């Protein structure tokens, strides 16, 4: 689940700098790993992507685009462990700050003050958000994957007013 804001600044005709501020909930589940703790793993991020966005028209108001850049993930929570399942020798850690590269592509349909988007983005965290050490063996969890986003980008400035009639 993602909820966020997007801002774009035009650098050249088809090239934009895109910044986002997102709240992201990611997760998974440990299964078949020999752990007793098979509860879902949920991590909440504040995510700050900074991307170059290249958009090219293909037919009328329809355009295709590609994006690439980096994402700063700020972890808001740590992994919750049920201590009844684990020995005192376990060591746990979480990383609150994780960088990730991101690439994506999609379709856009333009209107004067808004654009509709269908976006596919791949991102892979550069560090583990959960670490566990037990019996001399390390276990880690790292997020990577493809997200599909459908959204609307609204313009914040109105069209310039028409000149007064004479």
GROMACS .gro file of C-alpha atoms in nm:
model
  166
    1UNK     CA    1   0.000   0.000   0.000
    2UNK     CA    2   0.129   0.346  -0.091
    3UNK     CA    3  -0.010   0.692  -0.029
    4UNK     CA    4   0.183   0.993  -0.143
    5UNK     CA    5   0.248   1.319  -0.321
    6UNK     CA    6   0.432   1.378  -0.650
    7UNK     CA    7   0.594   1.700  -0.774
    8UNK     CA    8   0.748   1.749  -1.117
    9UNK     CA    9   0.972   2.019  -1.250
   10UNK     CA   10   1.026   2.043  -1.625
   11UNK     CA   11   1.395   2.052  -1.717
   12UNK     CA   12   1.358   2.028  -2.098
   13UNK     CA   13   1.066   1.963  -2.333
   14UNK     CA   14   1.037   1.588  -2.259
   15UNK     CA   15   1.256   1.566  -1.945
   16UNK     CA   16   1.127   1.621  -1.592
   17UNK     CA   17   1.267   1.592  -1.241
   18UNK     CA   18   1.015   1.403  -1.029
   19UNK     CA   19   1.019   1.406  -0.649
   20UNK     CA   20   0.781   1.208  -0.435
   21UNK     CA   21   0.695   1.180  -0.068
   22UNK     CA   22   0.519   0.851   0.007
   23UNK     CA   23   0.400   0.648   0.301
   24UNK     CA   24   0.460   0.283   0.208
   25UNK     CA   25   0.364  -0.035   0.389
   26UNK     CA   26   0.564  -0.338   0.272
   27UNK     CA   27   0.579  -0.687   0.404
   28UNK     CA   28   0.602  -1.058   0.358
   29UNK     CA   29   0.599  -1.378   0.555
   30UNK     CA   30   0.866  -1.623   0.666
   31UNK     CA   31   0.752  -1.972   0.573
   32UNK     CA   32   0.943  -2.297   0.550
   33UNK     CA   33   1.257  -2.138   0.696
   34UNK     CA   34   1.258  -2.340   1.016
   35UNK     CA   35   1.149  -2.044   1.229
   36UNK     CA   36   0.863  -2.055   1.475
   37UNK     CA   37   0.792  -1.692   1.403
   38UNK     CA   38   0.588  -1.714   1.084
   39UNK     CA   39   0.374  -1.409   1.155
   40UNK     CA   40   0.356  -1.160   0.869
   41UNK     CA   41   0.643  -0.913   0.863
   42UNK     CA   42   0.530  -0.556   0.812
   43UNK     CA   43   0.756  -0.255   0.771
   44UNK     CA   44   0.633   0.102   0.732
   45UNK     CA   45   0.844   0.348   0.534
   46UNK     CA   46   0.849   0.713   0.452
   47UNK     CA   47   0.983   0.690   0.100
   48UNK     CA   48   1.146   0.977  -0.092
   49UNK     CA   49   1.204   0.891  -0.460
   50UNK     CA   50   1.396   1.135  -0.682
   51UNK     CA   51   1.361   1.035  -1.047
   52UNK     CA   52   1.430   1.159  -1.397
   53UNK     CA   53   1.108   1.125  -1.596
   54UNK     CA   54   1.119   1.119  -1.979
   55UNK     CA   55   0.777   1.139  -2.143
   56UNK     CA   56   0.709   1.113  -2.517
   57UNK     CA   57   0.372   1.152  -2.691
   58UNK     CA   58   0.260   0.858  -2.906
   59UNK     CA   59  -0.095   0.949  -3.019
   60UNK     CA   60  -0.293   1.260  -2.930
   61UNK     CA   61  -0.315   1.289  -2.551
   62UNK     CA   62  -0.153   0.947  -2.494
   63UNK     CA   63   0.216   0.929  -2.399
   64UNK     CA   64   0.471   0.671  -2.286
   65UNK     CA   65   0.737   0.742  -2.028
   66UNK     CA   66   1.042   0.597  -1.857
   67UNK     CA   67   1.179   0.683  -1.512
   68UNK     CA   68   1.501   0.619  -1.327
   69UNK     CA   69   1.668   0.738  -1.011
   70UNK     CA   70   1.702   0.665  -0.644
   71UNK     CA   71   1.477   0.615  -0.345
   72UNK     CA   72   1.549   0.695   0.019
   73UNK     CA   73   1.348   0.465   0.250
   74UNK     CA   74   1.312   0.575   0.613
   75UNK     CA   75   1.197   0.284   0.829
   76UNK     CA   76   0.928   0.385   1.079
   77UNK     CA   77   0.907   0.061   1.276
   78UNK     CA   78   1.114  -0.240   1.364
   79UNK     CA   79   1.038  -0.609   1.340
   80UNK     CA   80   0.823  -0.723   1.631
   81UNK     CA   81   0.941  -1.053   1.778
   82UNK     CA   82   0.743  -1.289   1.997
   83UNK     CA   83   1.011  -1.361   2.264
   84UNK     CA   84   0.855  -1.689   2.380
   85UNK     CA   85   0.985  -1.859   2.063
   86UNK     CA   86   1.346  -1.742   2.081
   87UNK     CA   87   1.648  -1.808   2.297
   88UNK     CA   88   1.830  -1.521   2.462
   89UNK     CA   89   2.129  -1.569   2.227
   90UNK     CA   90   1.937  -1.434   1.927
   91UNK     CA   91   2.048  -1.095   1.798
   92UNK     CA   92   1.810  -0.876   1.600
   93UNK     CA   93   1.863  -0.556   1.409
   94UNK     CA   94   1.680  -0.324   1.175
   95UNK     CA   95   1.806  -0.052   0.942
   96UNK     CA   96   1.608   0.270   0.961
   97UNK     CA   97   1.770   0.424   0.649
   98UNK     CA   98   1.785   0.229   0.322
   99UNK     CA   99   1.875   0.351  -0.028
  100UNK     CA  100   1.738   0.181  -0.338
  101UNK     CA  101   1.772   0.231  -0.713
  102UNK     CA  102   1.444   0.254  -0.903
  103UNK     CA  103   1.350   0.221  -1.270
  104UNK     CA  104   1.007   0.231  -1.423
  105UNK     CA  105   0.789   0.287  -1.727
  106UNK     CA  106   0.428   0.351  -1.803
  107UNK     CA  107   0.149   0.520  -1.991
  108UNK     CA  108   0.007   0.868  -1.938
  109UNK     CA  109  -0.308   1.031  -2.068
  110UNK     CA  110  -0.290   1.411  -2.057
  111UNK     CA  111  -0.562   1.667  -1.988
  112UNK     CA  112  -0.510   2.043  -1.934
  113UNK     CA  113  -0.486   2.032  -1.551
  114UNK     CA  114  -0.439   1.662  -1.480
  115UNK     CA  115  -0.270   1.349  -1.611
  116UNK     CA  116  -0.372   0.989  -1.557
  117UNK     CA  117  -0.089   0.740  -1.508
  118UNK     CA  118  -0.033   0.368  -1.515
  119UNK     CA  119   0.316   0.308  -1.375
  120UNK     CA  120   0.532  -0.003  -1.336
  121UNK     CA  121   0.840   0.047  -1.113
  122UNK     CA  122   1.115  -0.191  -1.002
  123UNK     CA  123   1.309  -0.114  -0.687
  124UNK     CA  124   1.558  -0.318  -0.482
  125UNK     CA  125   1.672  -0.208  -0.137
  126UNK     CA  126   2.050  -0.185  -0.097
  127UNK     CA  127   2.040  -0.303   0.266
  128UNK     CA  128   1.844  -0.549   0.474
  129UNK     CA  129   1.557  -0.411   0.680
  130UNK     CA  130   1.564  -0.707   0.919
  131UNK     CA  131   1.862  -0.904   1.048
  132UNK     CA  132   1.871  -1.205   1.279
  133UNK     CA  133   2.173  -1.395   1.402
  134UNK     CA  134   2.131  -1.731   1.573
  135UNK     CA  135   2.371  -2.017   1.632
  136UNK     CA  136   2.643  -1.862   1.419
  137UNK     CA  137   2.414  -1.823   1.118
  138UNK     CA  138   2.279  -1.492   0.985
  139UNK     CA  139   1.930  -1.448   0.841
  140UNK     CA  140   1.826  -1.130   0.664
  141UNK     CA  141   1.528  -0.985   0.482
  142UNK     CA  142   1.560  -0.733   0.201
  143UNK     CA  143   1.278  -0.584  -0.003
  144UNK     CA  144   1.275  -0.581  -0.383
  145UNK     CA  145   0.999  -0.599  -0.633
  146UNK     CA  146   0.773  -0.440  -0.889
  147UNK     CA  147   0.497  -0.199  -0.797
  148UNK     CA  148   0.200  -0.114  -1.015
  149UNK     CA  149   0.050   0.229  -0.956
  150UNK     CA  150  -0.256   0.387  -1.111
  151UNK     CA  151  -0.298   0.752  -1.026
  152UNK     CA  152  -0.389   1.106  -1.115
  153UNK     CA  153  -0.139   1.392  -1.120
  154UNK     CA  154  -0.312   1.729  -1.070
  155UNK     CA  155  -0.160   2.058  -1.177
  156UNK     CA  156  -0.124   2.311  -0.894
  157UNK     CA  157  -0.125   2.621  -1.112
  158UNK     CA  158  -0.421   2.728  -1.320
  159UNK     CA  159  -0.399   2.801  -1.690
  160UNK     CA  160  -0.308   3.166  -1.755
  161UNK     CA  161  -0.620   3.381  -1.783
  162UNK     CA  162  -0.749   3.472  -2.127
  163UNK     CA  163  -0.686   3.833  -2.230
  164UNK     CA  164  -0.984   4.063  -2.170
  165UNK     CA  165  -1.224   4.112  -2.461
  166UNK     CA  166  -1.215   4.456  -2.623
   0.00000   0.00000   0.00000
